[in-house]
Coordinates of C-alpha atoms and ligand atoms in Angstrom, one line a residue:
X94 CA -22.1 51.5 31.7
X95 CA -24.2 53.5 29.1
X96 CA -22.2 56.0 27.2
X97 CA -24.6 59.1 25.6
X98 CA -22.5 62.5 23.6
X99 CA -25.3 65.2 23.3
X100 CA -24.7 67.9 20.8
X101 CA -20.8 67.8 21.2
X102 CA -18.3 69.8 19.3
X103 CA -14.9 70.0 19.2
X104 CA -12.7 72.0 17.8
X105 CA -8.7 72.2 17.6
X106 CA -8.4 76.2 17.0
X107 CA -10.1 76.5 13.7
X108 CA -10.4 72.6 12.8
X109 CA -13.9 71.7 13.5
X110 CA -12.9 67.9 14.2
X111 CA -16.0 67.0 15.5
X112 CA -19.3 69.3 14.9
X113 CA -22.7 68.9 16.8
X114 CA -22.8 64.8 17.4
X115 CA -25.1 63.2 19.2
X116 CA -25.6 59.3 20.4
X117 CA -26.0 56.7 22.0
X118 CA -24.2 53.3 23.0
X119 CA -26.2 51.1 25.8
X120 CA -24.7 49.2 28.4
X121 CA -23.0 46.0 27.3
X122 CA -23.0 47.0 23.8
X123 CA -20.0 46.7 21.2
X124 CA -20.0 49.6 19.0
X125 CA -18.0 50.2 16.0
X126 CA -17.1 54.1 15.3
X127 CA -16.5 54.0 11.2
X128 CA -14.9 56.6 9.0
X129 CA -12.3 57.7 6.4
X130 CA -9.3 59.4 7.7
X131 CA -9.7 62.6 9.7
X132 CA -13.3 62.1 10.1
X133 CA -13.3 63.0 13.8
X134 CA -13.4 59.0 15.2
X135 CA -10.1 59.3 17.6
X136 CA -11.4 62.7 18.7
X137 CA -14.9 61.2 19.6
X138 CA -13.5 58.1 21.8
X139 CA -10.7 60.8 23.4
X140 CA -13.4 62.6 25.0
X141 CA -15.1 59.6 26.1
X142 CA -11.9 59.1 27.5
X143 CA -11.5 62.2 28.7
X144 CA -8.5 62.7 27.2
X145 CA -10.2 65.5 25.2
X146 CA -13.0 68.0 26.7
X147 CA -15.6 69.1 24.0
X148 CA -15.7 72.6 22.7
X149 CA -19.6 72.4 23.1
X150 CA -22.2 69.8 23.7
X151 CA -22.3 67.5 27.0
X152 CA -21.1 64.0 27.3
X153 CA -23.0 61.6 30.0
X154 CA -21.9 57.9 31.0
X155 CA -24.3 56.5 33.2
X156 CA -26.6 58.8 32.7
X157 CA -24.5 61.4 34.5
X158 CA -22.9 64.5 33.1
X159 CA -18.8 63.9 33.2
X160 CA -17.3 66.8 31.3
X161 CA -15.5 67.7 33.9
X162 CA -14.4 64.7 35.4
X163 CA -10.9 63.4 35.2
X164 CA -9.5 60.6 33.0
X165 CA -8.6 58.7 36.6
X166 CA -12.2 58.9 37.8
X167 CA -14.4 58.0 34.3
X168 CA -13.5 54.3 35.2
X169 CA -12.8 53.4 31.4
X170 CA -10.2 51.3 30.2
X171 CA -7.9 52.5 26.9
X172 CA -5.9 51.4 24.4
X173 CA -5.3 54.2 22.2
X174 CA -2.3 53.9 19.2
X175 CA 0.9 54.7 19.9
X176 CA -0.2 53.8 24.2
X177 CA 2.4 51.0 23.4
X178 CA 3.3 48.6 26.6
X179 CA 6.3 49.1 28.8
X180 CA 9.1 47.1 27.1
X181 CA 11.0 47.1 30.4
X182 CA 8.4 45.2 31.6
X183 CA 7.1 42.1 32.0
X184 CA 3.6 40.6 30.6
X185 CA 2.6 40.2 34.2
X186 CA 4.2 43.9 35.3
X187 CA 2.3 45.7 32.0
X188 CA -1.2 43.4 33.0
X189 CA -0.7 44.2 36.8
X190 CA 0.4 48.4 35.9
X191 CA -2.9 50.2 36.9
X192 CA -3.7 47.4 40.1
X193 CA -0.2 48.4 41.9
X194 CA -1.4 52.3 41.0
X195 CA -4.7 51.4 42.5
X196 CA -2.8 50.2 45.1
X197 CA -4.6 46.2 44.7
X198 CA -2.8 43.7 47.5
X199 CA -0.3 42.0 46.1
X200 CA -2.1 38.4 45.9
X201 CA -5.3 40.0 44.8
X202 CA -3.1 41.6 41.6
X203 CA -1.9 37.9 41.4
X204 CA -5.2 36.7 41.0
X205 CA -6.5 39.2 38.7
X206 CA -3.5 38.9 36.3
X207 CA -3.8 34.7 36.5
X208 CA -7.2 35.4 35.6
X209 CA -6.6 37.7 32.3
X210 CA -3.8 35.6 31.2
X211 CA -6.0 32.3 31.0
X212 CA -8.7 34.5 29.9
X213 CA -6.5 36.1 26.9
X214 CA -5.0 33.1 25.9
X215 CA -1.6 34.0 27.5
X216 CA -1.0 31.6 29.8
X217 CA 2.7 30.4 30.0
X218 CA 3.8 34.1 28.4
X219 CA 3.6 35.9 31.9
X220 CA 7.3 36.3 32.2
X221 CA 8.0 37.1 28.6
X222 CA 9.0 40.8 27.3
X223 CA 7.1 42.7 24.7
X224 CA 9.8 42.3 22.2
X225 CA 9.7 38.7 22.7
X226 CA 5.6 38.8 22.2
X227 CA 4.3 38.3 18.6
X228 CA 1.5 41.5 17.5
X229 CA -1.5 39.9 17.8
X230 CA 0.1 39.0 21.4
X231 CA 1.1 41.9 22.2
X232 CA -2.5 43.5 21.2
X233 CA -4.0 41.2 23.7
X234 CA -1.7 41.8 26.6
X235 CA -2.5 45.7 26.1
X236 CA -5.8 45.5 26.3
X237 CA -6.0 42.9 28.9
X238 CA -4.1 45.7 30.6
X239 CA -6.6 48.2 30.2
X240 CA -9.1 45.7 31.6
X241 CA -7.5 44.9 34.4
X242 CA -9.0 47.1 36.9
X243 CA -12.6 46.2 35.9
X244 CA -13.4 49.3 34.0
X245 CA -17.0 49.9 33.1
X246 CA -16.1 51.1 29.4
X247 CA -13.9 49.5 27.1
X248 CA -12.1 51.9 24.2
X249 CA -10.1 50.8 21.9
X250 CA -8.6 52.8 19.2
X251 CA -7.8 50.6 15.9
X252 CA -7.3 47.7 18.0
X253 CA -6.6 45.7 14.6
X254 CA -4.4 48.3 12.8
X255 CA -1.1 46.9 13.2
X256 CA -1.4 43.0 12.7
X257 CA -1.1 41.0 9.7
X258 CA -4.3 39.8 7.9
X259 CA -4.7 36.5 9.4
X260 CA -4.1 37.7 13.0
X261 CA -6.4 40.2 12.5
X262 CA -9.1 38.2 11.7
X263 CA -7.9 35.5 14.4
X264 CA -8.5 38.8 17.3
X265 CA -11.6 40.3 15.6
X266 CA -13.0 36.9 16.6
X267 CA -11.3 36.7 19.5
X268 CA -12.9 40.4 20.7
X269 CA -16.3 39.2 19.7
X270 CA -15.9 36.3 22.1
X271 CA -14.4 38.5 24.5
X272 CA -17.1 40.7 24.7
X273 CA -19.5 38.1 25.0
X274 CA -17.6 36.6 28.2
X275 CA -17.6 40.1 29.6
X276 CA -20.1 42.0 28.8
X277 CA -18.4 45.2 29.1
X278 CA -19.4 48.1 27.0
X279 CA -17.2 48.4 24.0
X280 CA -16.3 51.1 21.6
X281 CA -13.9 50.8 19.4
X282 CA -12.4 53.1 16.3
X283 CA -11.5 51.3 12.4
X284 CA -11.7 52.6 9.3
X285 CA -12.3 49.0 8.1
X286 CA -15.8 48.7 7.4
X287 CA -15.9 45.0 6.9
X288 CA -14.5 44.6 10.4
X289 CA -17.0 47.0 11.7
X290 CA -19.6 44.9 10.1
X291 CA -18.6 41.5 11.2
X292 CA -17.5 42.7 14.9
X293 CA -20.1 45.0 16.1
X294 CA -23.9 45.4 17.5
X295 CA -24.1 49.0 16.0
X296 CA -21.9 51.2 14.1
X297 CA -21.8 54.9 14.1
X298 CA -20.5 56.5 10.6
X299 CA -19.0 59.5 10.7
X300 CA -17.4 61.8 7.4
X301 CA -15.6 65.2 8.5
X302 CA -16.5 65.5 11.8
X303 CA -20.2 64.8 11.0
X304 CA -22.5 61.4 12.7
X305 CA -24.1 60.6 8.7
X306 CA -25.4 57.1 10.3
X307 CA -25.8 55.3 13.4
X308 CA -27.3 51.7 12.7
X309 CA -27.0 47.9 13.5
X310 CA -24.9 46.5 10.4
X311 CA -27.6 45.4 8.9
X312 CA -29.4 48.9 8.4
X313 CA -26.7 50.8 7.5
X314 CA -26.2 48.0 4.7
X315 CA -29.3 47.6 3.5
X316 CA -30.7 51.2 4.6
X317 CA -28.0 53.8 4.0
X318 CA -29.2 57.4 4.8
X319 CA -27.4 58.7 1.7
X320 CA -24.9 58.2 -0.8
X321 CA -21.6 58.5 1.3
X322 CA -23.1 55.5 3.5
X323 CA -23.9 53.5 0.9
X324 CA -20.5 53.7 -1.0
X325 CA -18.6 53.3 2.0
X326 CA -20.4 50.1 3.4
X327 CA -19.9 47.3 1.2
X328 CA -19.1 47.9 -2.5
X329 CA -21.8 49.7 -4.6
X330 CA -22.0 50.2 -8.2
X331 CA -23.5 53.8 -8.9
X332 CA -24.6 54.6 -12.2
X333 CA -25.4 58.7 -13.4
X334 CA -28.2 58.8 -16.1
X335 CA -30.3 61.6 -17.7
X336 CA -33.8 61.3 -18.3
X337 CA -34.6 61.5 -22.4
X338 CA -38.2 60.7 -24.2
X339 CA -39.2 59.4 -21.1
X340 CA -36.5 56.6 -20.4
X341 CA -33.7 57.5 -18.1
X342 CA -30.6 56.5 -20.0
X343 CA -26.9 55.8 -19.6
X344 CA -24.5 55.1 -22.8
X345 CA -26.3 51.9 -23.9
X346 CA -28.8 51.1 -20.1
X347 CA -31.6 52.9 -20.4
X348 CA -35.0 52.2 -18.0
X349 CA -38.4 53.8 -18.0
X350 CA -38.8 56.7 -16.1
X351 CA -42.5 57.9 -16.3
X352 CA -43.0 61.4 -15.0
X353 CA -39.6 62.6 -14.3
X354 CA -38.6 65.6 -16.2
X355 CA -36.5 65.6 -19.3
X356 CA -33.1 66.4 -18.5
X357 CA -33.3 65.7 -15.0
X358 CA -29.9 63.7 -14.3
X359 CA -30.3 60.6 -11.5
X360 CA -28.5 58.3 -9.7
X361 CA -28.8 54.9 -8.7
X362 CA -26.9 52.7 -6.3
X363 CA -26.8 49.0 -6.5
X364 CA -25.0 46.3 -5.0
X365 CA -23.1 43.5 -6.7
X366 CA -25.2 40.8 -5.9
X367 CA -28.5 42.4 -7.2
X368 CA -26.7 42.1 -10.5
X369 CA -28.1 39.1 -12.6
X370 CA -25.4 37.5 -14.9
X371 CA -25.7 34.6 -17.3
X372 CA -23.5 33.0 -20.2
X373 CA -26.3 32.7 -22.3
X374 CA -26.7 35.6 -24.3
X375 CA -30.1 35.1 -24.6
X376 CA -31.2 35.4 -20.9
X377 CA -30.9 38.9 -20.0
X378 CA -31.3 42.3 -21.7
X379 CA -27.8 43.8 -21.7
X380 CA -24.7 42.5 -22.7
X381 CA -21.0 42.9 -21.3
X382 CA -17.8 41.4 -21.4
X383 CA -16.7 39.4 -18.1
X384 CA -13.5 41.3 -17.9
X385 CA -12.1 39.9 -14.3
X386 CA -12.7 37.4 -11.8
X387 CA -11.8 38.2 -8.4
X388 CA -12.1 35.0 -5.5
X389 CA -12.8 36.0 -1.9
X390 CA -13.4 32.8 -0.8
X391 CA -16.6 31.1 -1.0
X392 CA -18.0 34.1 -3.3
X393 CA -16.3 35.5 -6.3
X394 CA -16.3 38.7 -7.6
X395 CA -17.3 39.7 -11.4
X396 CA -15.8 42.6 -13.4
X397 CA -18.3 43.4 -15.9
X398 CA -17.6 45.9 -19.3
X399 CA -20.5 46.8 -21.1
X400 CA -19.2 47.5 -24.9
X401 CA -19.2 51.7 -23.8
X402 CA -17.2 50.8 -21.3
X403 CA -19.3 51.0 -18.3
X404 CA -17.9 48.9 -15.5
X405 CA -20.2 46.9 -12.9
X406 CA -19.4 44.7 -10.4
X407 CA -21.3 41.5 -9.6
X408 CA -20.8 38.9 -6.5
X409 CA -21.8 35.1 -7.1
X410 CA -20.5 32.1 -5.3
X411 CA -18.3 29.8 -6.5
X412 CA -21.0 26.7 -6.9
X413 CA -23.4 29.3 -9.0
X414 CA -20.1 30.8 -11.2
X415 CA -18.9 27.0 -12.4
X416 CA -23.0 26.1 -13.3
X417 CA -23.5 28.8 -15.2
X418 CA -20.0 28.2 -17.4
X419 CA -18.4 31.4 -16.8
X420 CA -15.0 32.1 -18.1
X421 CA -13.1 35.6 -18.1
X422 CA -13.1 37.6 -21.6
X423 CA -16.7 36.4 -22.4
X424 CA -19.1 37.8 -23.4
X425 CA -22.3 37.5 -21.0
X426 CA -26.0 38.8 -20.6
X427 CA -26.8 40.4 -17.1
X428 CA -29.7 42.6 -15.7
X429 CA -30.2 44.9 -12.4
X430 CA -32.7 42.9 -10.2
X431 CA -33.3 46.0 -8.1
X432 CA -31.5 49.8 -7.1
X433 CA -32.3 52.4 -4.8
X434 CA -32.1 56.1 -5.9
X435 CA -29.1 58.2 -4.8
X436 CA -29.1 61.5 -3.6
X437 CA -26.9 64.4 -3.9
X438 CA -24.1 63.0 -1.7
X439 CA -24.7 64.0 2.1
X440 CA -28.7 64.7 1.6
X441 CA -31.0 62.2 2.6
X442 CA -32.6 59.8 -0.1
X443 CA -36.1 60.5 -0.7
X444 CA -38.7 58.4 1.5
X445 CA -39.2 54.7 1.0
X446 CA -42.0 55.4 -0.3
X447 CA -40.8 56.9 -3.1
X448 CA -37.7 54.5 -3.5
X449 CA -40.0 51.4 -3.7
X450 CA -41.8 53.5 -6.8
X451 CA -38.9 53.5 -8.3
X452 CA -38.0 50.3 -7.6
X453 CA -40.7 49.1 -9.0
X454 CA -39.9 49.5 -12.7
X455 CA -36.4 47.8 -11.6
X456 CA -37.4 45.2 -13.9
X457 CA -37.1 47.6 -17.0
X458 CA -33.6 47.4 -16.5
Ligands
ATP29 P1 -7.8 58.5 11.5 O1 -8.6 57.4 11.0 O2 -6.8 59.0 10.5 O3 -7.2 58.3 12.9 P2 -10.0 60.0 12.7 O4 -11.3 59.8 12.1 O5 -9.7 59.3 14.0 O6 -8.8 59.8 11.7 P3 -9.4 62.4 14.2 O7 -8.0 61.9 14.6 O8 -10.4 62.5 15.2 O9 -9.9 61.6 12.9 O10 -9.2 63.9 13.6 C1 -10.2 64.7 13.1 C2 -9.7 66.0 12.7 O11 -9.2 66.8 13.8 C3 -8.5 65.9 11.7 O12 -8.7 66.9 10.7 C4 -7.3 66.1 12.5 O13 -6.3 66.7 11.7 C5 -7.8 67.1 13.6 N1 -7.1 66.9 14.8 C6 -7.1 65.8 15.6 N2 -6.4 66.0 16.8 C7 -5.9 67.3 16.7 C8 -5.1 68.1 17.5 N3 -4.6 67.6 18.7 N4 -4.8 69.3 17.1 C9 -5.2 69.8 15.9 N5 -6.0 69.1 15.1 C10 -6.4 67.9 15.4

């Protein structure tokens, strides 16, 4: 089922918790809804829910107008935090809850529920008790729960927030797969924007109450609308400089800046890997010391000091860091192979036009 929120608003008394968003999620799709703290996410999936009914604005799923229908008759299935299973019950009683509510047959709830456990990987663990389930476990019987009665939409409030790292990543794999078996539109809350990256079709950004960018992960990654986007998605090294006798300069970097007023302060944005770094000194224009090295696996991290003290941060993998001899407390050359130009934190940033301009004297760097 299509979900679509037009112009909504809601407010808790003065607390504008959500102000004057509007979008889209298409049937089938798995959508991330992305955010610091308090930025309105929880609110936005409890009146899909209808949990919540907005101040202002009108909220459709499948294509028809459901403000004022009831939680019961929206057809969506939940897990929101703190919905925590019944620990009097049973896997099998928590999975079979909402079919003996719905008033299923009894060997049609048997079916259903054989079906989810195989499908969730539970099979074997129907007679067990919460308590006796581990988290990632327990995660999955909840939301196998919540599916249960074939909802047409899937929410799912942090679904990840209370595991441990490994399991996380074992059911953020395990809800891609999911998905793909079932099809069944998908909108889920984190504040993690690497798991909103890796898990989702699209992902909707939002900062105090405000939508700043809906995008596949791609485009908000490579395209951020402005400078809130970009330095919350991925890791982005943003520099401020001043434009003096024509060069825009910071401590020791300086680049040409033809045209752009004297005085006029700027900021650029760019991401670790468009950072160029070499153990020959010779190689690039700037020099730095490599102050830390930071593994994440196949890729590596690079804390860079420039002698002012200006700190960027540079990815490379691991086969390119031991061929180019890099060891921590060296000193190294490094350039900026390209940047985009920041805005003012929530405006837009100018046109592409003018970006690739800017871009173009990159090489200066
Ligand atoms: P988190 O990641 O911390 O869960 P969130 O992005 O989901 O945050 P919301 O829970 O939607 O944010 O909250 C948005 C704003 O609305 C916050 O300022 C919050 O304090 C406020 N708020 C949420 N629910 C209520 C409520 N029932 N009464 C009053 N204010 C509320």
């Amino acid at each position: 089922m299509s979900i679509e929120l037009r112009n909504v608003t809601k407010r808790f008394g003065d607390v504008p918790a959500v102000s004057d968003v509007s979008f889209t999620v298409g049937e089938g799709e798995l959508v991330a809804l992305l955010g610091p703290s308090g930025g309105g996410k929880t609110t936005v999936l409890r009146m899909i829910a209808g949990l919540e009914v907005p101040t202002s604005g009108d909220l459709f799923i499948r294509g028809q107008r459901v403000n004022d229908v009831s939680v019961q008759q929206r057809n969506i299935g939940f897990v929101f935090q703190g919905y925590a299973l019944f620990k009097t019950m049973s896997v099998f009683d928590n999975i079979a809850f909402g079919l003996k509510i719905k008033k299923w047959k009894k060997a049609d709830i048997a079916d259903r529920v054989g079906e989810l456990l195989k499908l969730f990987g539970l099979d074997g663990l129907a007679r067990r008790y919460p308590h006796q389930l581990s988290g990632g476990q327990r995660q999955r019987v909840a939301i196998a729960r919540s599916l249960a009665p074939r909802p047409g939409v899937l929410l799912l409030d942090e679904p990840f927030g209370a595991v441990d790292a490994k399991i996380r990543q074992e059911l953020r794999e395990w809800l891609v797969q999911l998905h793909d078996d079932l099809d069944v539109t998908t909108v889920f809350v984190t504040h993690d924007q690497e798991e909103a990256l890796e898990v989702s079709n699209r992902i909707v950004i939002f900062s105090r109450g405000r939508l700043e960018q809906i995008g596949t992960p791609r485009e908000v990654y490579e395209q951020p609308k402005n400078e809130f986007v970009a330095r919350f998605i991925g890791v982005m090294n943003v520099l401020e400089l001043t434009v003096r006798d024509g060069h825009a300069r910071v401590n020791e970097l300086s680049f040409p800046a033809h045209g752009a007023a004297e005085g006029r302060t700027l900021r650029i944005g760019f991401r670790p890997y468009a950072v160029q770094v070499s153990s020959n000194l010779g190689e690039h224009r700037h020099r730095a010391t490599l102050k830390h090295v930071y593994f994440l696996g196949v890729l590596l991290r690079l804390e860079l000091e420039t002698p002012s003290g200006l700190v960027i941060r540079a990815r490379i993998t691991k086969e390119e860091f031991s061929r180019l001899g890099l060891e921590e407390d060296r000193e190294v050359s490094f350039q900026i192979r390209e940047y985009r130009v920041l805005s003012r934190e929530g405006d837009a940033l100018p046109p592409e036009s003018a970006v690739a301009h800017q871009m173009s004297y990159a090489e200066g760097i």
